[in-house]
Short mmCIF file of C-alpha atoms in Angstrom, two decimals:
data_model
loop_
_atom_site.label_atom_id
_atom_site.label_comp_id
_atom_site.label_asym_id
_atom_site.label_seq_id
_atom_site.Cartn_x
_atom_site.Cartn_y
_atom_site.Cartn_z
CA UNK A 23 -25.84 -15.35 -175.30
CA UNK A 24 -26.42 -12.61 -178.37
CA UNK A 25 -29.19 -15.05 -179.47
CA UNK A 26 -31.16 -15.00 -175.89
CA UNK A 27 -30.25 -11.27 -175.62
CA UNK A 28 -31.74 -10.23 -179.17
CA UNK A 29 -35.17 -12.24 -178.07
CA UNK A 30 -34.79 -10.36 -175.31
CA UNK A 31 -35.25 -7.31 -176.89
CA UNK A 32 -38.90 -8.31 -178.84
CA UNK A 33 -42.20 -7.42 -177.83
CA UNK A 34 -44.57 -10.91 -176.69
CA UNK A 35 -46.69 -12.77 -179.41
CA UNK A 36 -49.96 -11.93 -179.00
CA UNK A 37 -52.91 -13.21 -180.55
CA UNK A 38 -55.59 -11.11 -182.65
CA UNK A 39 -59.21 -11.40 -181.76
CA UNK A 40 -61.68 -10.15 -184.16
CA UNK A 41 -63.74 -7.47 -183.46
CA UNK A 42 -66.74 -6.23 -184.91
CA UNK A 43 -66.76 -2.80 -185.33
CA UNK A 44 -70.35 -1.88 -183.87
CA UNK A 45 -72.11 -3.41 -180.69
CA UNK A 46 -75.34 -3.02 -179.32
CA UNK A 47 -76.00 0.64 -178.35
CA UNK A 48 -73.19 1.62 -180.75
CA UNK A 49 -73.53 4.34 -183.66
CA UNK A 50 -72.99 3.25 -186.84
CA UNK A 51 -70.65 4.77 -189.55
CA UNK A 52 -70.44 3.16 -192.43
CA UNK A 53 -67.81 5.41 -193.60
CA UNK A 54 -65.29 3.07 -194.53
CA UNK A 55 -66.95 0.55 -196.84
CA UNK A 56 -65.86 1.17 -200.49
CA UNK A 57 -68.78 1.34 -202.79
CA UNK A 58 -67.68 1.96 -206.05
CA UNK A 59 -69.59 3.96 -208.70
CA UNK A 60 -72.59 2.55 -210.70
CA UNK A 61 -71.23 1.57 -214.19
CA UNK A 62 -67.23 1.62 -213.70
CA UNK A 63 -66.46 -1.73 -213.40
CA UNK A 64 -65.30 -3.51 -216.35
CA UNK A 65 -66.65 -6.17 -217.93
CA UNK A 66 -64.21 -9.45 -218.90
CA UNK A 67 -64.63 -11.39 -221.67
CA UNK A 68 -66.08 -14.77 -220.71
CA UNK A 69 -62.32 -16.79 -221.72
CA UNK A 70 -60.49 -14.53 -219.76
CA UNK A 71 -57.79 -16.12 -217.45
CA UNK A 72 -58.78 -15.92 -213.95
CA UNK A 73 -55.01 -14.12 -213.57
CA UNK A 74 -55.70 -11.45 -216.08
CA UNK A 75 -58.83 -10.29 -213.91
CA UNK A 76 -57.60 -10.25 -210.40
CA UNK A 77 -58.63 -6.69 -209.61
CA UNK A 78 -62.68 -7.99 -210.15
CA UNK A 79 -62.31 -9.84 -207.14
CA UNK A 80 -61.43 -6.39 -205.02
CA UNK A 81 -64.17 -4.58 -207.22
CA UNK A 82 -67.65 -4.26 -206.66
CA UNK A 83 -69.96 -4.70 -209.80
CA UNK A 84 -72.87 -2.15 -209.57
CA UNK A 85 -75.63 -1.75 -212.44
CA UNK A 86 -78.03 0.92 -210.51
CA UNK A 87 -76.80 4.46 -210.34
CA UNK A 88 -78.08 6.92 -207.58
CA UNK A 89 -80.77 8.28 -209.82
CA UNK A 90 -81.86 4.58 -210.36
CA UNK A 91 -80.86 4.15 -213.71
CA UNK A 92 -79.44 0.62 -215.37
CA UNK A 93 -75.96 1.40 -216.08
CA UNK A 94 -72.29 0.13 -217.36
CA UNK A 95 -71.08 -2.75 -218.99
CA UNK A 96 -72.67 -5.08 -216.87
CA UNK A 97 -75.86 -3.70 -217.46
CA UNK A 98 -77.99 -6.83 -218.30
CA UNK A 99 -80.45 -4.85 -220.75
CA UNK A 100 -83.85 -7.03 -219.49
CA UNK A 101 -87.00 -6.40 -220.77
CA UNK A 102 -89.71 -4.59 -218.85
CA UNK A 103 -91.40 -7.94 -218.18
CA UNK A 104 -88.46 -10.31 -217.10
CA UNK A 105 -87.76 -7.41 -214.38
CA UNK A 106 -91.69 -6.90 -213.24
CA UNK A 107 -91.64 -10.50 -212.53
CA UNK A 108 -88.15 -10.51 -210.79
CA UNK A 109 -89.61 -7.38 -208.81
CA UNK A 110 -92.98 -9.17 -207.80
CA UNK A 111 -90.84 -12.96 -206.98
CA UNK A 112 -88.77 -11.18 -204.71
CA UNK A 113 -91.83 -8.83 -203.09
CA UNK A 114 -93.62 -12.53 -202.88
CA UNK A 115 -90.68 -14.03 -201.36
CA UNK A 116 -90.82 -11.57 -198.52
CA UNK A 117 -94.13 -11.72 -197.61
CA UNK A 118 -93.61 -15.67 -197.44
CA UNK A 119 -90.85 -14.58 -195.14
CA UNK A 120 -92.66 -12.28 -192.74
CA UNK A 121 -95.96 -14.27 -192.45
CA UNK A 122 -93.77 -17.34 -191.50
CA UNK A 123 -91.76 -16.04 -189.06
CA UNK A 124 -95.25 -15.09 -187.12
CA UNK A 125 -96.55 -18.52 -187.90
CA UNK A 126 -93.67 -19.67 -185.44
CA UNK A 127 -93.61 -17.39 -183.09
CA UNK A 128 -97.72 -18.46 -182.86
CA UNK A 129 -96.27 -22.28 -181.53
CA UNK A 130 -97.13 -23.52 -185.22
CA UNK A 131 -93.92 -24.71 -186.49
CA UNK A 132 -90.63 -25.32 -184.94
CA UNK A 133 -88.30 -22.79 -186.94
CA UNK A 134 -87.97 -20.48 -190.07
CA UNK A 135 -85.22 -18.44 -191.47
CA UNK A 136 -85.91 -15.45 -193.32
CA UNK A 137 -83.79 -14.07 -196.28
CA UNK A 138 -84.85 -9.89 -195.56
CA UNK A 139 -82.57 -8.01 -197.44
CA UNK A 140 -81.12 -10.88 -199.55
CA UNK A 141 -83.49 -11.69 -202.08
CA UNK A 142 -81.79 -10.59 -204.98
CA UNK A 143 -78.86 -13.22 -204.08
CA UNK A 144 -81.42 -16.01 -204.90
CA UNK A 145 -83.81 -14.65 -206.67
CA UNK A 146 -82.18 -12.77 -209.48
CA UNK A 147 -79.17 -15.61 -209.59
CA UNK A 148 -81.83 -18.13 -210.53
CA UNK A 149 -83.50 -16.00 -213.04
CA UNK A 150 -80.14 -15.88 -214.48
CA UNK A 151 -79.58 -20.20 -214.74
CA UNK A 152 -81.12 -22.42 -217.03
CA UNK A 153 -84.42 -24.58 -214.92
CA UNK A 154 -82.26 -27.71 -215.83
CA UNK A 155 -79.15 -26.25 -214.31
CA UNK A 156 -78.76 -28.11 -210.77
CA UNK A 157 -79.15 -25.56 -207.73
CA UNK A 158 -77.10 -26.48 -204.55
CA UNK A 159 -78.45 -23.61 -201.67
CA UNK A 160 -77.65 -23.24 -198.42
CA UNK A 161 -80.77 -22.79 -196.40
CA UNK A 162 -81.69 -19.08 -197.32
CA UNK A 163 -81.99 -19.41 -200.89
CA UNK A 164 -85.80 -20.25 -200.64
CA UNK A 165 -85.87 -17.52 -203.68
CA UNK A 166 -84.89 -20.25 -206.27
CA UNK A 167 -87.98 -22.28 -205.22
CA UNK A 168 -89.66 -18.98 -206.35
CA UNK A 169 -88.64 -18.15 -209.29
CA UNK A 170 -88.94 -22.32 -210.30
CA UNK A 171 -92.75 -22.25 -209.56
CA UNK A 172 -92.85 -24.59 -206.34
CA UNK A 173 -96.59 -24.02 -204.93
CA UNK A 174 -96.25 -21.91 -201.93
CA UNK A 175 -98.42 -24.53 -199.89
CA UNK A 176 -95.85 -27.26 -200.53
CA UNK A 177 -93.74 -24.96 -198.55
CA UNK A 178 -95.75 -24.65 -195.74
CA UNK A 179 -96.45 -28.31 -195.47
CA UNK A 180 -92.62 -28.49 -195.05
CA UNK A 181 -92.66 -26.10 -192.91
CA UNK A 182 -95.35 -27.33 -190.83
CA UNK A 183 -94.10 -31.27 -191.06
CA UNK A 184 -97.75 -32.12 -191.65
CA UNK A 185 -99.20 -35.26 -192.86
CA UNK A 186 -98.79 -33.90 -196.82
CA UNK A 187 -95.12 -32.78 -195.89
CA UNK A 188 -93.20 -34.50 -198.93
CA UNK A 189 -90.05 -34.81 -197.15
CA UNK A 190 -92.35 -36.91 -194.51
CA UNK A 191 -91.28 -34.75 -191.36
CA UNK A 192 -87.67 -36.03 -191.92
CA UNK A 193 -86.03 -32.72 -192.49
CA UNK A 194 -86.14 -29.44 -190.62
CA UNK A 195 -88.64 -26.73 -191.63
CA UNK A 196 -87.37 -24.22 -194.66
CA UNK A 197 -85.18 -27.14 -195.79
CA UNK A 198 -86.94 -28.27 -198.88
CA UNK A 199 -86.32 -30.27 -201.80
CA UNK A 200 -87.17 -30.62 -205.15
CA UNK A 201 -86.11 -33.18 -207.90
CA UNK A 202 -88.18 -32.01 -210.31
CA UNK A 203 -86.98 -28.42 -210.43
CA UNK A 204 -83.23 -29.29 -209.81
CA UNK A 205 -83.28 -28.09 -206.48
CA UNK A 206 -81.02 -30.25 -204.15
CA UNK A 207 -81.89 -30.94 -200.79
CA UNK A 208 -81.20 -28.28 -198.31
CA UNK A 209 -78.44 -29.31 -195.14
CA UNK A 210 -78.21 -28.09 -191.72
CA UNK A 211 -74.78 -28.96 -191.89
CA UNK A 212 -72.88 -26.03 -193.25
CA UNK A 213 -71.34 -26.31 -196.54
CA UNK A 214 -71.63 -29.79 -197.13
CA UNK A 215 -73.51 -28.64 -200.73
CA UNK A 216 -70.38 -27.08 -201.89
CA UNK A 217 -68.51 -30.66 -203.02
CA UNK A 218 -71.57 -32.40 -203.46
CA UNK A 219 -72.14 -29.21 -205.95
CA UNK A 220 -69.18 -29.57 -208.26
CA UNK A 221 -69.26 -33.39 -208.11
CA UNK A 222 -72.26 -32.92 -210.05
CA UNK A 223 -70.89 -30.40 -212.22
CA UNK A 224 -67.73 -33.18 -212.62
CA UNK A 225 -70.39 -35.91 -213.82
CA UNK A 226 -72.26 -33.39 -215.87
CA UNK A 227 -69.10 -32.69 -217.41
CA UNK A 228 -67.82 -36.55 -217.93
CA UNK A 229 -71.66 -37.38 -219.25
CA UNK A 230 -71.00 -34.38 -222.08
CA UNK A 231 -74.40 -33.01 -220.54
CA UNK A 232 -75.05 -28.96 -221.49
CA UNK A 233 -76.13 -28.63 -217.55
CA UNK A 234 -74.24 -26.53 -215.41
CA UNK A 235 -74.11 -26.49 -211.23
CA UNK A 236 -74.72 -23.37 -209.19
CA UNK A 237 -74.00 -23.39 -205.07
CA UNK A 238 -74.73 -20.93 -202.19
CA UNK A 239 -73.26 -20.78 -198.82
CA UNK A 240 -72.72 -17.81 -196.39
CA UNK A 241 -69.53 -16.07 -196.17
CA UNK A 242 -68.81 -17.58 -192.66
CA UNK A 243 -68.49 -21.28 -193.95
CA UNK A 244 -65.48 -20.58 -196.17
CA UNK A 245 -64.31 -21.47 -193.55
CA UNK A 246 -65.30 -24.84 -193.00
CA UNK A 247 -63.48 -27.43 -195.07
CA UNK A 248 -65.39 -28.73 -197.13
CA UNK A 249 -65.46 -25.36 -199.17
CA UNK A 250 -61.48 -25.52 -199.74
CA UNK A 251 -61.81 -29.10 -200.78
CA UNK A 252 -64.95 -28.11 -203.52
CA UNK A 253 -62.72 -25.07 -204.72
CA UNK A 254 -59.54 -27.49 -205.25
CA UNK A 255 -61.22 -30.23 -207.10
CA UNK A 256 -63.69 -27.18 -209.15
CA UNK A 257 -60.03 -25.94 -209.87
CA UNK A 258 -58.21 -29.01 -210.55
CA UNK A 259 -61.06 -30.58 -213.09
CA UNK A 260 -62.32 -27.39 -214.61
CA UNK A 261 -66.15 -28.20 -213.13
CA UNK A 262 -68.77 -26.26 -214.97
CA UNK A 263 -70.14 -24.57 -210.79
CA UNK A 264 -71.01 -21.26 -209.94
CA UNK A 265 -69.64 -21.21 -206.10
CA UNK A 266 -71.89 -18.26 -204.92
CA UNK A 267 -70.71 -16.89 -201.35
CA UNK A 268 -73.58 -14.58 -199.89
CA UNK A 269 -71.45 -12.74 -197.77
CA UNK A 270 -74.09 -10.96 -195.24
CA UNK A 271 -71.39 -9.87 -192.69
CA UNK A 272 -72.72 -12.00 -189.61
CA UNK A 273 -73.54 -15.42 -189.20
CA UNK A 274 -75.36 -16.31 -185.97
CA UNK A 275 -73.75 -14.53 -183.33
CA UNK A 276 -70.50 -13.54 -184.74
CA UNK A 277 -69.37 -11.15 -187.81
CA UNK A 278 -67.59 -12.04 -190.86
CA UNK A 279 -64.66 -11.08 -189.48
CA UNK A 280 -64.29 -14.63 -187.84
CA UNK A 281 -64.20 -15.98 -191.51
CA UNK A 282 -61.43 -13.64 -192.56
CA UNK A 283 -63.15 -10.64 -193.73
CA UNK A 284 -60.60 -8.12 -192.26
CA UNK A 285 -57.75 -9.33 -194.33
CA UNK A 286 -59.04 -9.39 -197.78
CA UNK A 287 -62.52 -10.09 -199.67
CA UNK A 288 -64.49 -13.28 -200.53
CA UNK A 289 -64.20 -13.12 -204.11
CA UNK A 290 -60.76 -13.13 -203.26
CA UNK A 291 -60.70 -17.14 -202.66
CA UNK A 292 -61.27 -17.49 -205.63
CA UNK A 293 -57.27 -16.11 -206.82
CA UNK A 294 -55.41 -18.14 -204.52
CA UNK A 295 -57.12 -21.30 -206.62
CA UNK A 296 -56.50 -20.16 -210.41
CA UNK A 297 -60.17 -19.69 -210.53
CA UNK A 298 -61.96 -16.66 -211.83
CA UNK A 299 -63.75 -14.35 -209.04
CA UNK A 300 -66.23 -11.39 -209.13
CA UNK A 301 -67.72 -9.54 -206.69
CA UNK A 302 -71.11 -7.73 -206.95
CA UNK A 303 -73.49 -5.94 -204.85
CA UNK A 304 -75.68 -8.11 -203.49
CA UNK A 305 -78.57 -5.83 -203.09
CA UNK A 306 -78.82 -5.17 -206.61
CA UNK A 307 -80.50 -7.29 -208.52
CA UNK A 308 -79.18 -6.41 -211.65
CA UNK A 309 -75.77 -6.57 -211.00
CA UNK A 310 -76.26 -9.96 -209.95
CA UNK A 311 -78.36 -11.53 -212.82
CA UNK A 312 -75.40 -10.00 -215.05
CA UNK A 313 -72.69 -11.33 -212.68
CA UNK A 314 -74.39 -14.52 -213.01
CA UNK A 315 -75.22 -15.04 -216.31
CA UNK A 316 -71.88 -14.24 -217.19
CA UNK A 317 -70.21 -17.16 -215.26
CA UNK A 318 -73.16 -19.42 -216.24
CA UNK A 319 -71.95 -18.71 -219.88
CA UNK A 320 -68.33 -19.30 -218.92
CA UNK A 321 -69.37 -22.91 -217.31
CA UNK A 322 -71.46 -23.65 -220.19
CA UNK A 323 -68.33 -22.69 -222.69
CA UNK A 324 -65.59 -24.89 -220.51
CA UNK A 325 -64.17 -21.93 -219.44
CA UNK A 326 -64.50 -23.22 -215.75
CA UNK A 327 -65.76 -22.40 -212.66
CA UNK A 328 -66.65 -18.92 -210.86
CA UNK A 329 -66.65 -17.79 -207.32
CA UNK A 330 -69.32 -14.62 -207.15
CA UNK A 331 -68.97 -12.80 -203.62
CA UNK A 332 -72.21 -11.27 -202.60
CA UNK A 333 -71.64 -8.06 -200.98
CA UNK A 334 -74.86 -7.82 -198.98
CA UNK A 335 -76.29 -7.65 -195.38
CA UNK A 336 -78.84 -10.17 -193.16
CA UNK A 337 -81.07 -7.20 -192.37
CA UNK A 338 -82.91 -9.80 -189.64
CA UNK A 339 -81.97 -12.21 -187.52
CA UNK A 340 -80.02 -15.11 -188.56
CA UNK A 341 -83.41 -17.53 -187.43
CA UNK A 342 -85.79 -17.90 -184.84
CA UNK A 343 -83.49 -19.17 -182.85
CA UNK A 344 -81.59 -15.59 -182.80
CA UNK A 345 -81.74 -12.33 -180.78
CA UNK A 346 -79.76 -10.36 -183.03
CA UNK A 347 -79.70 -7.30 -180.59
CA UNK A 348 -77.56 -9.13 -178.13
CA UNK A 349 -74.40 -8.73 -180.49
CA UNK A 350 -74.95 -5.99 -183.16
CA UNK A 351 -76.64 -2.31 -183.15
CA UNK A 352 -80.37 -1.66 -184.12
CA UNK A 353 -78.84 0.71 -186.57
CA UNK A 354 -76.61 -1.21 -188.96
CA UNK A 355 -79.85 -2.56 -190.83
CA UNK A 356 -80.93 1.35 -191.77
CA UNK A 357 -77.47 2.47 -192.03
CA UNK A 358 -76.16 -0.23 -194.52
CA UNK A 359 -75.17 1.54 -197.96
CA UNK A 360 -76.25 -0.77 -200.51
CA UNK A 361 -80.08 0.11 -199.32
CA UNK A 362 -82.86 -2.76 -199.90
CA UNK A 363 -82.75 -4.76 -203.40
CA UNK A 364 -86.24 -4.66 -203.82
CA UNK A 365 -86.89 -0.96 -203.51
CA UNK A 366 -84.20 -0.29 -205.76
CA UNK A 367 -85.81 -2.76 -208.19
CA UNK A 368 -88.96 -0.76 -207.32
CA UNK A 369 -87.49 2.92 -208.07
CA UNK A 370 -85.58 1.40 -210.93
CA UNK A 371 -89.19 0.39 -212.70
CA UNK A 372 -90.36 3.45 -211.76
CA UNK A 373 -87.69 5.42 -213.36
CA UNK A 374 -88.33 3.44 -216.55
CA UNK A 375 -92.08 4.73 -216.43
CA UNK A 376 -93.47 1.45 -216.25
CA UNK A 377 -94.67 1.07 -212.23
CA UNK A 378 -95.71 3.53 -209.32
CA UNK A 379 -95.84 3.77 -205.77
CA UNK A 380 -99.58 2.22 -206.22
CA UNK A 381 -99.10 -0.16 -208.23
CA UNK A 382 -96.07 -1.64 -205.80
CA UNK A 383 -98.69 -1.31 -203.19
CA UNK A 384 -101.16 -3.27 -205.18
CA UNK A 385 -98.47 -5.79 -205.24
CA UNK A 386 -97.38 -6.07 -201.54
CA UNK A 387 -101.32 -6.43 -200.63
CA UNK A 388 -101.53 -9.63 -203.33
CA UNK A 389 -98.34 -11.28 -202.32
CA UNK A 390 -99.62 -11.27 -198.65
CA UNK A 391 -102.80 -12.64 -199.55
CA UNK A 392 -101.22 -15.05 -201.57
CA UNK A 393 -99.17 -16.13 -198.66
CA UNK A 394 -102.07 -16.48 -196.55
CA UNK A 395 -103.98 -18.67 -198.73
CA UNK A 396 -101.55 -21.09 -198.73
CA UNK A 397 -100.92 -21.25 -195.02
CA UNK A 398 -104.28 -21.59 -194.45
CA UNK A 399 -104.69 -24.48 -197.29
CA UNK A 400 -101.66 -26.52 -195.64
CA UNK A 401 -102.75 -25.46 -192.46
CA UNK A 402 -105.39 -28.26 -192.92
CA UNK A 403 -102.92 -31.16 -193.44
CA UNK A 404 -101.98 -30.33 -189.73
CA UNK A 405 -99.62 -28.12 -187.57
CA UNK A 406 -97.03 -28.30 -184.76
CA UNK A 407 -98.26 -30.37 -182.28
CA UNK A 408 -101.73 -30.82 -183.17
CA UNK A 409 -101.56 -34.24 -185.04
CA UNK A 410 -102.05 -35.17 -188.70
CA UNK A 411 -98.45 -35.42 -188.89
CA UNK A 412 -97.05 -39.05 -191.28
CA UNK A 413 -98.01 -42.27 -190.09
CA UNK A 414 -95.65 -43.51 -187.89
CA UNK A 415 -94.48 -46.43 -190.01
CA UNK A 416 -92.85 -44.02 -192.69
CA UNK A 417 -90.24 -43.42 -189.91
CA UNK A 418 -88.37 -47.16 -190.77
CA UNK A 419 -89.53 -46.55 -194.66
CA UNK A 420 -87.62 -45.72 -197.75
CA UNK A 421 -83.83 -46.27 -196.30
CA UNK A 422 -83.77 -49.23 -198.18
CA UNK A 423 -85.07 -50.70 -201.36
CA UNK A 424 -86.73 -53.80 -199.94
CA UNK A 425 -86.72 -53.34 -195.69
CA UNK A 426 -84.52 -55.59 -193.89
CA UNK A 427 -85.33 -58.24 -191.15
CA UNK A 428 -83.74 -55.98 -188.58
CA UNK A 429 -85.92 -52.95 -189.52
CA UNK A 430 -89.25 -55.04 -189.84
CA UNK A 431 -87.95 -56.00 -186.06
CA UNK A 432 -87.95 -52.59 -185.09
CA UNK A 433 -90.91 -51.48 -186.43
CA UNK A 434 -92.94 -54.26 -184.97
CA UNK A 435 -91.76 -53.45 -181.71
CA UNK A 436 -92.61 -49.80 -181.34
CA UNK A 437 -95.99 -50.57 -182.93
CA UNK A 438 -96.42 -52.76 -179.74
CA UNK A 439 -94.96 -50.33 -177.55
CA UNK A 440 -97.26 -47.63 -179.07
CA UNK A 441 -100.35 -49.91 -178.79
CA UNK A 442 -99.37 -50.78 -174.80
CA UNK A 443 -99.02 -46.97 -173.95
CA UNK A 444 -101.66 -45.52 -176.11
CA UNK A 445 -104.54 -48.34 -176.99
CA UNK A 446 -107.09 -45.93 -178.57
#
């Protein structure tokens, strides 16, 4: 009887629902978010035990001061050159982006997914790896494809699943691959990189190989499985991985709250597996090559593995498949504190004396007509829907070694079904 009376005597469970904090229509006050001064954070030694450096997974690392100076102890100290070309990769990358998106919205590819806001994430993280390191992204890291030298009309073909698409119209558009410049194949399927990733990094490892791994996902599929699984066995067998989480604060149609976001942040993961964690602004591209080539050294010393939280936002929608203004307001993207990595890159340069407000101009105009050159050169090889697309055979090819009776079967039969229904 006390028992029943003293449950009596408690409020109901209830159940928390997360809640972004904005909606459509809303005004935006970004008030709350912590950004830490330019320069404060401090800078570990690369042997440090992940336990000794808990508070630089609550931290944000910032190079860029206000007056758009390179500060701190994370301040990478590049050369004039390495950051023009980071600026003009990442200016290059966006004009990719934008022209695109309007080739799909003209009917002449299927999809595209644009990385507006979040180039320095890819960008300025491969800049910071060896080209033999092995990249695992998640499919808005196009930036590493960049900074690697793929040809931009290789791309497009992709994109457009044309008859010189290398990936023979087998994937979806923006998920490319490249062996030859360590770029793994890019999966719908969210997260699926992140085991595959320190696998590698565990055979790299077991071979006595000096190559390292690197992974990206977004913060919302930490919370998918196989990212806990990848962080135990990273943990367990000391992989030499980056485990980069670009933590944009939505994913499709709901905010990073979902993933956990209101209880602690990303970087934090990284604690509750012994492994070291940092977390950087995302949107500046300094702060993230340092970030980044400091874990890459750690990897490459068997010092272990890394967990770098991106602090950053998806300043468009998530894809083409997206109306972003059906969940969040039209004034998060302009209100957003961290501003736009590649004008701060920009006024950075310019503060150094070596680029102007012309010059970046000059750029912008080159990297679009770039862009447009090689849509129009892959444009030939075909587009959506208006043929040149891979022989049909290559549909029952390259499974298997040496094709099997039943897949000869197969393929004679919907040759004779195609020659019935369409003789010419």
């Amino acid at each position: 009887m006390v028992e029943k009376n003293r449950k009596a005597n408690l409020s109901p469970l209830t159940l928390h629902i997360p809640e972004p904090k904005f909606r459509p229509g809303d005004k935006v006050d970004y008030s709350d978010v912590e950004v830490q001064k330019a320069g404060d954070q401090q800078r570990p030694d690369i042997s440090t035990k992940p336990n000794d450096m808990l508070d630089m997974v609550y931290d944000l690392i910032r190079v860029l001061d206000d007056d758009h100076r390179a500060v701190g102890p994370w301040d990478p100290k590049l050369d004039d050159e390495t950051l023009l070309k980071m600026l003009r990769t990442m200016a290059q990358l966006r004009a990719f982006d934008d022209r695109l998106h309007r080739q799909q919205r003209q009917g002449k590819t299927s999809f595209y997914m644009k990385s507006t806001g979040e180039e320095a994430t890819s960008v300025a993280a491969a800049m910071a790896l060896d080209k033999e390191d092995m990249c695992f992204p998640s499919y808005r890291q196009q930036g590493i494809l960049f900074v690697r030298g793929y040809p931009m009309t290789e791309m497009v073909n992709q994109i457009f699943s044309n008859k010189a698409d290398k990936l023979k119209g087998r994937q979806l558009p923006i998920m490319y691959s490249s062996r030859e410049l360590n770029f793994f194949t890019v999966s719908g399927n969210l997260t699926t990189q992140y085991p595959q990733a320190v696998g590698w990094a565990m055979a790299s490892a077991s071979k006595g190989d000096d190559r390292i791994a690197a992974v990206w996902c977004g913060e919302g599929s930490t919370a998918e499985g196989d990212f806990h699984a990848a962080m135990t066995f990273a943990a367990v067998y000391n992989a030499p991985v980056i485990m980069n989480i670009v933590n944009n604060q939505w994913a499709i149609s709901s905010f990073s709250g979902f993933a956990g976001a209101e209880r602690t942040t990303f970087a934090a993961r990284a604690a509750g597996y012994g492994i070291a964690g940092l977390r950087v602004d995302g949107n500046d591209p300094l702060a993230v090559y340092a970030a980044t080539q400091w874990a890459a050294e750690r990897a490459r010393t068997n010092q272990g593995p890394t967990v770098i939280e991106h602090f950053t936002y998806r300043a468009d929608a998530h894809s083409t498949s997206d109306d972003p203004t059906a969940y969040r307001s039209a004034q998060e993207r302009e209100e957003w504190p961290l501003g736009d990595p590649i004008m701060r890159l920009k006024r950075h340069l310019i503060q150094r004396g070596v680029w102007s407000v012309e010059q970046q101009e000059q750029l912008d105009t080159e990297c679009l007509e770039a862009v447009k050159q090689a849509v129009k050169e892959a444009a030939k090889n075909g587009i959506l829907g208006h043929g040149l697309h891979q022989p049909f055979e290559t549909m029952f090819q390259d499974v298997f070694e040496e094709m099997p009776w039943h897949l000869e079967e197969q393929a004679a039969q919907a040759n004779k079904e195609r020659e019935i229904k369409w003789p010419s």
